[in-house]
Coordinates of N, CA and C in Angstrom, one line a residue:
M1 N -38.4 9.8 -105.9 CA -37.1 10.4 -106.0 C -36.8 10.9 -107.4
S2 N -36.5 12.2 -107.6 CA -36.2 12.7 -108.9 C -34.9 12.2 -109.4
E3 N -34.6 12.3 -110.7 CA -33.4 11.8 -111.3 C -32.2 12.5 -110.7
N4 N -32.3 13.8 -110.4 CA -31.2 14.6 -109.9 C -31.0 14.7 -108.4
E5 N -31.9 14.0 -107.7 CA -31.9 14.1 -106.2 C -30.7 13.3 -105.7
T6 N -30.0 13.8 -104.7 CA -28.9 13.1 -104.1 C -29.3 11.8 -103.5
K7 N -28.6 10.7 -103.9 CA -28.9 9.4 -103.4 C -27.9 9.0 -102.3
R8 N -28.3 8.2 -101.4 CA -27.5 7.6 -100.4 C -27.1 6.2 -100.7
Y9 N -25.8 5.9 -100.6 CA -25.3 4.5 -100.8 C -24.5 4.2 -99.6
T10 N -24.4 2.9 -99.3 CA -23.5 2.4 -98.3 C -22.7 1.2 -98.8
I11 N -21.4 1.2 -98.5 CA -20.6 0.0 -98.8 C -20.3 -0.6 -97.4
I12 N -20.8 -1.8 -97.2 CA -20.5 -2.5 -96.0 C -19.5 -3.6 -96.2
V13 N -18.3 -3.4 -95.6 CA -17.2 -4.3 -95.8 C -17.3 -5.4 -94.7
A14 N -17.4 -6.6 -95.2 CA -17.6 -7.8 -94.3 C -16.6 -8.9 -94.7
G15 N -15.3 -8.6 -94.6 CA -14.3 -9.5 -95.1 C -13.6 -10.3 -94.0
G16 N -14.0 -10.1 -92.7 CA -13.3 -10.8 -91.6 C -13.4 -12.3 -91.7
S17 N -12.3 -12.9 -91.2 CA -12.2 -14.4 -91.3 C -12.6 -15.0 -89.9
G18 N -12.6 -14.2 -88.8 CA -13.0 -14.7 -87.5 C -11.8 -15.3 -86.8
K19 N -10.6 -15.2 -87.3 CA -9.4 -15.8 -86.6 C -9.1 -15.2 -85.3
R20 N -9.2 -13.8 -85.2 CA -8.9 -13.1 -84.0 C -10.0 -13.4 -83.0
F21 N -11.2 -13.7 -83.5 CA -12.4 -13.9 -82.6 C -12.2 -15.3 -81.9
G22 N -11.6 -16.2 -82.7 CA -11.3 -17.5 -82.1 C -12.3 -18.6 -82.5
G23 N -13.2 -18.3 -83.5 CA -14.2 -19.3 -83.9 C -14.0 -19.6 -85.4
K24 N -14.7 -20.7 -85.8 CA -14.6 -21.1 -87.2 C -15.5 -20.2 -88.1
L25 N -16.6 -19.8 -87.5 CA -17.6 -19.0 -88.3 C -17.1 -17.5 -88.3
P26 N -17.0 -16.9 -89.5 CA -16.7 -15.4 -89.5 C -17.6 -14.6 -88.6
K27 N -17.1 -13.7 -87.9 CA -17.9 -13.0 -86.8 C -19.0 -12.2 -87.4
Q28 N -19.0 -11.8 -88.7 CA -20.1 -11.1 -89.3 C -21.3 -12.0 -89.4
F29 N -21.1 -13.3 -89.4 CA -22.2 -14.3 -89.5 C -22.7 -14.9 -88.2
L30 N -22.0 -14.5 -87.1 CA -22.5 -15.0 -85.8 C -23.8 -14.5 -85.4
P31 N -24.6 -15.3 -84.7 CA -26.0 -14.9 -84.3 C -25.9 -13.8 -83.2
L32 N -26.7 -12.8 -83.4 CA -26.9 -11.7 -82.4 C -28.4 -11.5 -82.3
D33 N -29.0 -11.8 -81.2 CA -30.4 -11.7 -81.0 C -31.2 -12.3 -82.1
G34 N -30.8 -13.5 -82.5 CA -31.6 -14.3 -83.4 C -31.3 -14.1 -84.9
K35 N -30.4 -13.2 -85.3 CA -30.0 -13.1 -86.7 C -28.5 -12.7 -86.8
A36 N -28.0 -12.8 -87.9 CA -26.5 -12.6 -88.1 C -26.2 -11.1 -87.8
V37 N -25.0 -10.9 -87.3 CA -24.5 -9.6 -87.0 C -24.6 -8.7 -88.2
L38 N -24.2 -9.2 -89.4 CA -24.3 -8.5 -90.6 C -25.7 -8.1 -91.0
M39 N -26.7 -8.8 -90.7 CA -28.1 -8.5 -90.9 C -28.5 -7.3 -90.1
H40 N -28.1 -7.2 -88.8 CA -28.4 -6.0 -88.0 C -27.8 -4.8 -88.7
T41 N -26.5 -4.9 -89.1 CA -25.8 -3.8 -89.7 C -26.5 -3.3 -91.0
I42 N -26.9 -4.2 -91.8 CA -27.6 -3.8 -93.1 C -29.0 -3.2 -92.8
E43 N -29.7 -3.7 -91.8 CA -31.0 -3.1 -91.5 C -30.9 -1.6 -91.0
K44 N -29.8 -1.3 -90.3 CA -29.7 0.1 -89.9 C -29.6 1.1 -91.1
F45 N -28.8 0.7 -92.1 CA -28.6 1.5 -93.2 C -29.9 1.5 -94.1
D46 N -30.6 0.4 -94.2 CA -31.8 0.4 -94.9 C -32.8 1.4 -94.2
Q47 N -32.8 1.4 -92.9 CA -33.7 2.4 -92.2 C -33.3 3.8 -92.5
A48 N -32.1 4.0 -92.8 CA -31.6 5.4 -93.1 C -31.8 5.7 -94.6
G49 N -32.4 4.8 -95.4 CA -32.7 5.1 -96.8 C -31.6 5.0 -97.7
A50 N -30.6 4.1 -97.4 CA -29.5 3.9 -98.3 C -29.6 2.7 -99.1
A51 N -29.1 2.7 -100.4 CA -28.9 1.5 -101.2 C -27.6 0.9 -100.7
I52 N -27.6 -0.4 -100.6 CA -26.6 -1.1 -99.9 C -25.8 -2.1 -100.8
V53 N -24.5 -2.0 -100.7 CA -23.5 -2.9 -101.3 C -22.8 -3.6 -100.2
V54 N -22.9 -5.0 -100.1 CA -22.1 -5.7 -99.1 C -21.0 -6.4 -99.8
V55 N -19.8 -6.1 -99.3 CA -18.5 -6.7 -99.9 C -18.1 -7.9 -99.1
L56 N -18.1 -9.0 -99.7 CA -17.8 -10.3 -99.1 C -16.7 -11.1 -99.8
P57 N -15.9 -11.8 -99.2 CA -14.9 -12.7 -99.9 C -15.7 -13.7 -100.7
A58 N -15.2 -14.1 -101.8 CA -15.9 -15.1 -102.7 C -16.3 -16.3 -102.0
E59 N -15.4 -16.8 -101.1 CA -15.7 -18.1 -100.4 C -16.8 -18.0 -99.3
H60 N -17.2 -16.7 -99.0 CA -18.3 -16.6 -98.0 C -19.6 -16.2 -98.7
Q61 N -19.6 -16.0 -99.9 CA -20.9 -15.5 -100.6 C -22.0 -16.5 -100.6
Q62 N -21.7 -17.8 -100.9 CA -22.8 -18.8 -100.9 C -23.4 -19.0 -99.5
M63 N -22.5 -18.9 -98.5 CA -22.9 -19.0 -97.1 C -23.9 -17.9 -96.8
W64 N -23.6 -16.7 -97.2 CA -24.4 -15.6 -96.9 C -25.7 -15.7 -97.7
I65 N -25.7 -16.1 -98.9 CA -27.0 -16.3 -99.7 C -27.8 -17.3 -99.0
D66 N -27.3 -18.4 -98.5 CA -28.0 -19.4 -97.9 C -28.7 -18.9 -96.6
M67 N -27.9 -18.1 -95.8 CA -28.4 -17.5 -94.6 C -29.6 -16.6 -94.8
C68 N -29.4 -15.8 -95.8 CA -30.5 -14.8 -96.2 C -31.8 -15.6 -96.6
N69 N -31.6 -16.6 -97.4 CA -32.8 -17.4 -97.9 C -33.4 -18.1 -96.7
E70 N -32.6 -18.7 -95.8 CA -33.2 -19.5 -94.7 C -33.9 -18.6 -93.7
S71 N -33.5 -17.4 -93.6 CA -34.1 -16.5 -92.6 C -35.1 -15.5 -93.3
N72 N -35.3 -15.7 -94.6 CA -36.2 -14.7 -95.4 C -35.8 -13.3 -95.1
F73 N -34.5 -13.0 -95.2 CA -34.0 -11.7 -94.9 C -34.5 -10.7 -96.0
P74 N -35.3 -9.7 -95.6 CA -36.0 -8.9 -96.5 C -35.3 -7.7 -97.2
V75 N -34.1 -7.4 -96.7 CA -33.5 -6.1 -97.2 C -32.8 -6.4 -98.5
T76 N -33.1 -5.7 -99.6 CA -32.5 -5.8 -100.9 C -31.1 -5.2 -100.8
H77 N -30.1 -5.9 -101.3 CA -28.7 -5.4 -101.3 C -27.9 -6.1 -102.4
T78 N -26.9 -5.5 -102.9 CA -25.9 -6.0 -103.9 C -24.8 -6.6 -103.1
V79 N -24.3 -7.8 -103.6 CA -23.1 -8.4 -103.1 C -21.9 -8.2 -104.1
A80 N -20.9 -7.7 -103.6 CA -19.6 -7.5 -104.4 C -18.5 -8.4 -103.8
T81 N -17.6 -8.7 -104.6 CA -16.5 -9.6 -104.1 C -15.3 -8.8 -103.5
G82 N -14.9 -9.1 -102.3 CA -13.8 -8.4 -101.7 C -12.5 -8.7 -102.3
G83 N -11.5 -7.8 -102.0 CA -10.2 -8.0 -102.5 C -9.3 -8.6 -101.4
K84 N -8.0 -8.5 -101.6 CA -7.0 -9.1 -100.7 C -6.9 -8.2 -99.5
T85 N -7.2 -6.9 -99.6 CA -7.1 -5.9 -98.6 C -8.3 -5.1 -98.4
R86 N -8.5 -4.4 -97.4 CA -9.7 -3.5 -97.2 C -9.7 -2.5 -98.3
F87 N -8.6 -1.9 -98.7 CA -8.5 -0.9 -99.7 C -9.1 -1.5 -101.0
E88 N -8.7 -2.7 -101.4 CA -9.2 -3.3 -102.6 C -10.7 -3.6 -102.5
S89 N -11.2 -4.0 -101.3 CA -12.6 -4.3 -101.1 C -13.5 -3.1 -101.2
V90 N -13.0 -1.9 -100.7 CA -13.8 -0.7 -100.8 C -13.8 -0.3 -102.3
K91 N -12.7 -0.4 -102.9 CA -12.6 0.0 -104.4 C -13.6 -0.9 -105.2
N92 N -13.7 -2.2 -104.9 CA -14.6 -3.1 -105.5 C -16.1 -2.7 -105.2
G93 N -16.3 -2.2 -104.0 CA -17.6 -1.8 -103.6 C -18.0 -0.6 -104.3
I94 N -17.1 0.4 -104.5 CA -17.4 1.6 -105.3 C -17.8 1.2 -106.7
A95 N -17.0 0.3 -107.3 CA -17.3 -0.1 -108.7 C -18.6 -0.8 -108.8
A96 N -19.1 -1.4 -107.8 CA -20.4 -2.2 -107.8 C -21.6 -1.3 -107.8
I97 N -21.4 0.0 -107.5 CA -22.6 0.9 -107.5 C -22.8 1.4 -108.9
E98 N -24.0 1.1 -109.4 CA -24.4 1.5 -110.7 C -24.9 3.0 -110.7
N99 N -24.6 3.7 -111.8 CA -25.1 5.0 -112.0 C -24.8 6.0 -110.8
L100 N -23.6 5.9 -110.3 CA -23.2 6.7 -109.2 C -22.9 8.1 -109.7
N101 N -23.6 9.1 -109.2 CA -23.3 10.5 -109.6 C -22.4 11.2 -108.6
D102 N -21.7 12.2 -109.1 CA -20.7 12.9 -108.3 C -21.2 13.4 -106.9
D103 N -22.5 13.9 -107.0 CA -23.1 14.5 -105.8 C -23.7 13.5 -104.8
D104 N -23.8 12.2 -105.2 CA -24.3 11.2 -104.4 C -23.4 11.1 -103.1
L105 N -24.0 10.4 -102.1 CA -23.2 10.2 -100.9 C -23.0 8.7 -100.7
V106 N -21.7 8.4 -100.3 CA -21.3 7.0 -100.1 C -20.8 6.9 -98.7
A107 N -21.4 6.0 -97.9 CA -20.9 5.7 -96.5 C -20.1 4.4 -96.6
V108 N -19.0 4.3 -95.9 CA -18.3 3.0 -95.9 C -18.3 2.6 -94.4
H109 N -18.8 1.3 -94.2 CA -19.0 0.9 -92.8 C -18.5 -0.5 -92.6
D110 N -18.0 -0.8 -91.4 CA -17.6 -2.1 -91.0 C -18.8 -3.0 -90.8
G111 N -18.8 -4.2 -91.4 CA -19.9 -5.1 -91.3 C -20.2 -5.6 -89.8
V112 N -19.1 -5.5 -89.0 CA -19.2 -6.0 -87.6 C -19.4 -4.8 -86.7
R113 N -20.0 -3.7 -87.2 CA -20.4 -2.6 -86.3 C -22.0 -2.5 -86.4
P114 N -22.7 -3.5 -85.7 CA -24.1 -3.5 -85.9 C -24.9 -2.6 -85.1
L115 N -24.3 -1.8 -84.2 CA -25.0 -1.0 -83.3 C -25.0 0.5 -83.6
A116 N -24.4 0.9 -84.8 CA -24.5 2.3 -85.2 C -26.0 2.7 -85.3
S117 N -26.3 3.8 -84.6 CA -27.8 4.2 -84.6 C -28.1 4.8 -86.0
V118 N -29.4 4.8 -86.3 CA -29.9 5.5 -87.5 C -29.6 7.0 -87.4
E119 N -29.6 7.5 -86.1 CA -29.3 9.0 -85.9 C -27.9 9.3 -86.3
L120 N -27.0 8.4 -85.9 CA -25.6 8.6 -86.3 C -25.4 8.5 -87.8
I121 N -26.0 7.5 -88.4 CA -25.9 7.4 -89.9 C -26.4 8.6 -90.6
N122 N -27.6 9.1 -90.1 CA -28.2 10.3 -90.8 C -27.3 11.5 -90.5
R123 N -26.6 11.6 -89.3 CA -25.7 12.7 -89.0 C -24.5 12.7 -90.0
C124 N -24.0 11.5 -90.3 CA -22.9 11.4 -91.2 C -23.2 11.8 -92.6
Y125 N -24.4 11.3 -93.0 CA -24.8 11.7 -94.4 C -25.1 13.2 -94.5
A126 N -25.7 13.8 -93.5 CA -26.0 15.2 -93.5 C -24.7 16.1 -93.6
T127 N -23.7 15.6 -92.7 CA -22.4 16.4 -92.7 C -21.7 16.2 -94.0
A128 N -21.7 15.0 -94.6 CA -21.0 14.8 -95.8 C -21.7 15.6 -97.0
Q129 N -23.0 15.7 -96.9 CA -23.6 16.5 -97.9 C -23.2 18.0 -97.8
A130 N -23.0 18.4 -96.6 CA -22.7 19.9 -96.4 C -21.2 20.1 -96.7
T131 N -20.3 19.2 -96.3 CA -18.9 19.5 -96.3 C -18.1 18.6 -97.3
G132 N -18.7 17.5 -97.7 CA -18.0 16.5 -98.5 C -17.5 15.3 -97.8
T133 N -17.3 15.4 -96.5 CA -16.8 14.3 -95.7 C -17.4 14.3 -94.3
A134 N -17.4 13.1 -93.7 CA -17.9 13.0 -92.3 C -17.3 11.7 -91.7
I135 N -16.5 12.0 -90.6 CA -15.8 10.9 -89.9 C -16.3 10.9 -88.5
P136 N -17.0 9.8 -88.0 CA -17.5 9.8 -86.6 C -16.3 9.4 -85.7
V137 N -16.2 10.2 -84.6 CA -15.1 10.0 -83.6 C -15.7 10.1 -82.2
V138 N -15.0 9.5 -81.3 CA -15.3 9.6 -79.9 C -14.0 9.9 -79.1
N139 N -14.2 10.5 -77.9 CA -13.1 10.7 -77.0 C -12.6 9.4 -76.4
P140 N -11.3 9.2 -76.4 CA -10.7 8.0 -75.7 C -10.9 8.2 -74.2
N141 N -11.2 7.1 -73.5 CA -11.4 7.1 -72.1 C -10.1 6.8 -71.4
D142 N -9.2 6.1 -72.0 CA -7.9 5.7 -71.3 C -6.8 6.7 -71.7
S143 N -5.9 6.8 -70.8 CA -4.7 7.6 -71.1 C -3.9 6.8 -72.3
I144 N -3.2 7.6 -73.1 CA -2.6 7.1 -74.3 C -1.1 7.4 -74.2
R145 N -0.3 6.4 -74.5 CA 1.2 6.5 -74.6 C 1.6 6.1 -76.0
Q146 N 2.6 6.8 -76.5 CA 3.2 6.4 -77.8 C 4.6 5.7 -77.5
V147 N 4.7 4.5 -78.0 CA 5.9 3.7 -77.9 C 6.9 4.1 -79.0
M148 N 8.1 4.5 -78.6 CA 9.1 4.9 -79.6 C 9.9 3.6 -80.1
E149 N 10.7 3.8 -81.1 CA 11.5 2.7 -81.7 C 12.5 2.2 -80.7
D150 N 13.0 3.0 -79.8 CA 14.0 2.5 -78.9 C 13.4 1.9 -77.6
G151 N 12.1 1.7 -77.6 CA 11.4 1.1 -76.5 C 10.9 2.0 -75.4
T152 N 11.3 3.3 -75.5 CA 10.8 4.2 -74.5 C 9.4 4.7 -74.9
S153 N 8.7 5.4 -74.1 CA 7.4 5.9 -74.4 C 7.1 7.3 -73.9
R154 N 6.1 7.9 -74.4 CA 5.8 9.2 -74.0 C 4.3 9.4 -74.0
Q155 N 3.8 10.2 -73.0 CA 2.4 10.4 -72.9 C 1.9 11.4 -74.0
L156 N 0.7 11.1 -74.5 CA 0.0 11.9 -75.5 C -1.1 12.6 -74.8
L157 N -1.4 13.8 -75.2 CA -2.5 14.6 -74.6 C -3.8 14.0 -75.0
R158 N -4.5 13.4 -74.1 CA -5.8 12.7 -74.4 C -6.8 13.6 -75.0
S159 N -6.9 14.8 -74.5 CA -7.9 15.8 -75.0 C -7.8 16.2 -76.4
S160 N -6.6 15.9 -77.0 CA -6.4 16.2 -78.4 C -6.6 15.0 -79.3
L161 N -6.9 13.9 -78.8 CA -7.0 12.6 -79.5 C -8.5 12.2 -79.7
R162 N -8.7 11.5 -80.8 CA -10.1 11.0 -81.0 C -9.9 9.5 -81.5
A163 N -10.8 8.7 -81.1 CA -10.9 7.3 -81.7 C -11.9 7.3 -82.8
V164 N -11.5 6.8 -84.0 CA -12.2 6.9 -85.2 C -13.1 5.7 -85.4
Q165 N -14.3 5.9 -85.9 CA -15.3 4.9 -86.1 C -15.7 4.9 -87.6
T166 N -16.7 4.1 -87.9 CA -17.4 4.2 -89.2 C -18.9 4.3 -88.8
P167 N -19.8 4.8 -89.7 CA -19.6 4.9 -91.1 C -18.8 6.2 -91.5
Q168 N -17.8 6.1 -92.3 CA -17.1 7.2 -92.8 C -17.7 7.5 -94.2
T169 N -18.2 8.8 -94.3 CA -19.1 9.1 -95.4 C -18.6 10.2 -96.2
F170 N -18.8 10.1 -97.5 CA -18.2 11.1 -98.5 C -19.1 11.4 -99.6
R171 N -18.9 12.6 -100.2 CA -19.4 12.9 -101.5 C -18.8 11.9 -102.5
A172 N -19.6 11.4 -103.4 CA -19.1 10.3 -104.3 C -17.9 10.7 -105.1
E173 N -17.8 11.9 -105.6 CA -16.7 12.3 -106.4 C -15.4 12.3 -105.6
L174 N -15.5 12.7 -104.4 CA -14.2 12.7 -103.5 C -13.7 11.2 -103.3
L175 N -14.7 10.4 -102.9 CA -14.3 9.0 -102.5 C -13.8 8.3 -103.8
R176 N -14.5 8.4 -104.9 CA -14.2 7.6 -106.1 C -12.8 8.1 -106.6
G177 N -12.6 9.4 -106.6 CA -11.3 10.0 -107.1 C -10.2 9.6 -106.2
A178 N -10.4 9.6 -104.9 CA -9.4 9.2 -103.9 C -8.9 7.8 -104.1
Y179 N -9.8 6.9 -104.5 CA -9.4 5.5 -104.6 C -8.8 5.2 -106.0
E180 N -8.6 6.1 -106.8 CA -7.9 5.9 -108.1 C -6.4 6.1 -108.0
V181 N -5.8 5.4 -107.0 CA -4.4 5.5 -106.7 C -3.9 4.1 -106.3
E182 N -2.6 3.9 -106.3 CA -2.1 2.7 -105.8 C -2.2 2.6 -104.2
E183 N -2.4 1.4 -103.7 CA -2.6 1.3 -102.3 C -1.3 1.6 -101.6
S184 N -1.4 2.2 -100.4 CA -0.2 2.6 -99.6 C -0.4 2.0 -98.2
P185 N 0.7 1.7 -97.5 CA 0.6 1.2 -96.1 C 0.1 2.3 -95.2
L186 N 0.1 3.6 -95.6 CA -0.4 4.7 -94.8 C -1.9 4.8 -94.8
F187 N -2.6 4.0 -95.7 CA -4.0 4.0 -95.7 C -4.6 3.1 -94.7
T188 N -5.0 3.6 -93.5 CA -5.5 2.8 -92.4 C -7.0 2.8 -92.4
D189 N -7.6 3.7 -93.1 CA -9.1 3.8 -93.3 C -9.4 4.7 -94.5
D190 N -10.7 4.9 -94.7 CA -11.1 5.7 -95.9 C -10.7 7.1 -95.7
A191 N -10.8 7.6 -94.5 CA -10.4 9.0 -94.3 C -9.0 9.3 -94.7
S192 N -8.1 8.3 -94.4 CA -6.7 8.5 -94.8 C -6.5 8.5 -96.3
V193 N -7.3 7.7 -97.0 CA -7.3 7.7 -98.5 C -7.7 9.0 -99.0
V194 N -8.8 9.5 -98.5 CA -9.3 10.8 -99.0 C -8.4 12.0 -98.6
E195 N -7.8 11.9 -97.4 CA -6.8 13.0 -97.1 C -5.6 12.9 -98.0
N196 N -5.2 11.7 -98.4 CA -4.1 11.6 -99.3 C -4.4 12.3 -100.7
A197 N -5.6 12.4 -101.0 CA -6.0 13.1 -102.2 C -6.1 14.6 -102.1
G198 N -5.8 15.1 -100.9 CA -5.8 16.5 -100.6 C -7.0 17.1 -100.0
H199 N -7.9 16.3 -99.5 CA -9.1 16.8 -98.9 C -9.1 16.8 -97.4
Q200 N -9.7 17.8 -96.8 CA -9.8 17.8 -95.4 C -11.0 16.9 -95.0
V201 N -11.0 16.4 -93.8 CA -12.1 15.6 -93.3 C -12.8 16.3 -92.2
S202 N -14.1 16.1 -92.2 CA -14.9 16.7 -91.1 C -15.3 15.7 -90.1
L203 N -15.0 16.0 -88.8 CA -15.3 15.1 -87.7 C -16.7 15.3 -87.2
V204 N -17.4 14.2 -86.9 CA -18.8 14.3 -86.3 C -18.8 13.5 -85.0
E205 N -19.7 13.8 -84.2 CA -19.8 13.0 -82.9 C -20.2 11.6 -83.1
G206 N -19.4 10.6 -82.7 CA -19.8 9.2 -82.8 C -20.5 8.8 -81.6
E207 N -20.5 7.5 -81.4 CA -21.3 6.9 -80.3 C -20.4 5.8 -79.6
V208 N -20.3 5.9 -78.3 CA -19.5 4.9 -77.6 C -20.1 3.5 -77.7
T209 N -21.4 3.4 -78.0 CA -22.0 2.1 -78.2 C -21.8 1.5 -79.6
N210 N -21.2 2.3 -80.5 CA -20.9 1.9 -81.9 C -19.6 1.0 -81.9
I211 N -19.7 -0.1 -81.2 CA -18.5 -0.9 -81.1 C -18.3 -1.8 -82.3
K212 N -17.0 -2.1 -82.5 CA -16.6 -3.1 -83.6 C -16.4 -4.4 -82.9
I213 N -17.1 -5.4 -83.4 CA -17.0 -6.8 -82.8 C -15.8 -7.5 -83.3
T214 N -14.8 -7.6 -82.4 CA -13.5 -8.2 -82.7 C -13.2 -9.4 -81.8
T215 N -13.7 -9.3 -80.5 CA -13.4 -10.3 -79.5 C -14.7 -10.9 -79.0
P216 N -14.6 -12.0 -78.3 CA -15.9 -12.5 -77.6 C -16.4 -11.5 -76.6
L217 N -15.6 -10.7 -75.9 CA -16.1 -9.7 -75.0 C -17.0 -8.6 -75.8
D218 N -16.5 -8.3 -77.0 CA -17.3 -7.3 -77.8 C -18.7 -7.9 -78.1
M219 N -18.7 -9.2 -78.4 CA -19.9 -9.9 -78.8 C -20.9 -9.9 -77.5
F220 N -20.3 -10.1 -76.4 CA -21.1 -10.1 -75.1 C -21.7 -8.7 -75.0
L221 N -20.9 -7.7 -75.1 CA -21.4 -6.3 -75.0 C -22.5 -6.0 -76.0
A222 N -22.3 -6.4 -77.3 CA -23.2 -6.2 -78.3 C -24.6 -6.9 -78.0
D223 N -24.5 -8.0 -77.5 CA -25.7 -8.7 -77.1 C -26.5 -8.0 -76.1
K224 N -25.8 -7.5 -75.0 CA -26.4 -6.8 -74.0 C -27.0 -5.5 -74.5
L225 N -26.3 -4.8 -75.3 CA -26.7 -3.5 -75.9 C -27.9 -3.7 -76.8
T226 N -27.9 -4.7 -77.6 CA -29.0 -5.0 -78.5 C -30.3 -5.3 -77.7
R227 N -30.2 -6.1 -76.7 CA -31.4 -6.5 -75.8 C -31.9 -5.2 -75.1
N228 N -31.0 -4.4 -74.7 CA -31.4 -3.1 -74.0 C -32.1 -2.2 -75.0
E229 N -31.6 -2.2 -76.2 CA -32.3 -1.3 -77.3 C -33.7 -1.8 -77.6
L230 N -33.8 -3.1 -77.7 CA -35.2 -3.7 -78.0 C -36.1 -3.4 -76.8
T231 N -35.6 -3.4 -75.6 CA -36.5 -3.2 -74.4 C -37.0 -1.8 -74.4
R232 N -36.2 -0.8 -75.0 CA -36.6 0.6 -75.0 C -37.6 0.9 -76.0
Q233 N -37.7 0.0 -77.0 CA -38.6 0.3 -78.2 C -40.1 0.0 -77.8

């Protein structure tokens, strides 16, 4: 790789406590087909040729190091310390990337989305290189209603809505500049932070199998999908 060639980076945010999942072990560390969920996630981005920063709470880092050593996990990655919020964690992840150039590409991904395909990851990097941003989305299957402050509700046109996924991918100068602000309650994801800085975001086709593991049902589905993927190989 030449000095001026665009590099791919990934910030994998893995700060979940597992409380909503209902277990003592954070869900990013739960076993999925013989290895931790987070290991599956890291491997996908390694296959896409990205340098990886994993953002973990300080209290989880030794557990993660021990897990990697015990399983001889082979993928090189940097560990950064998470903040009190996702915004702070992503900001810390950006700061942990050494020698980041403006034209480099940075994907931000949920640590508990282990099923994003390499094809999706490559699609996001390619779109971000062409347009500066790439946000994977899928069409919602269910009808959607908006609940108003007075308790009434109204139907929203499903065809005009999209469910947002990760990896949300950006040209480094856009992402780094966007995060040089105070955190706002309006920042629900990285796309909203970048939009706040005045940039349009480009939507790319996501994957319905790119689920975020939040509940035991999600874990059940992830296990079935992983086994099916291995069968196809």
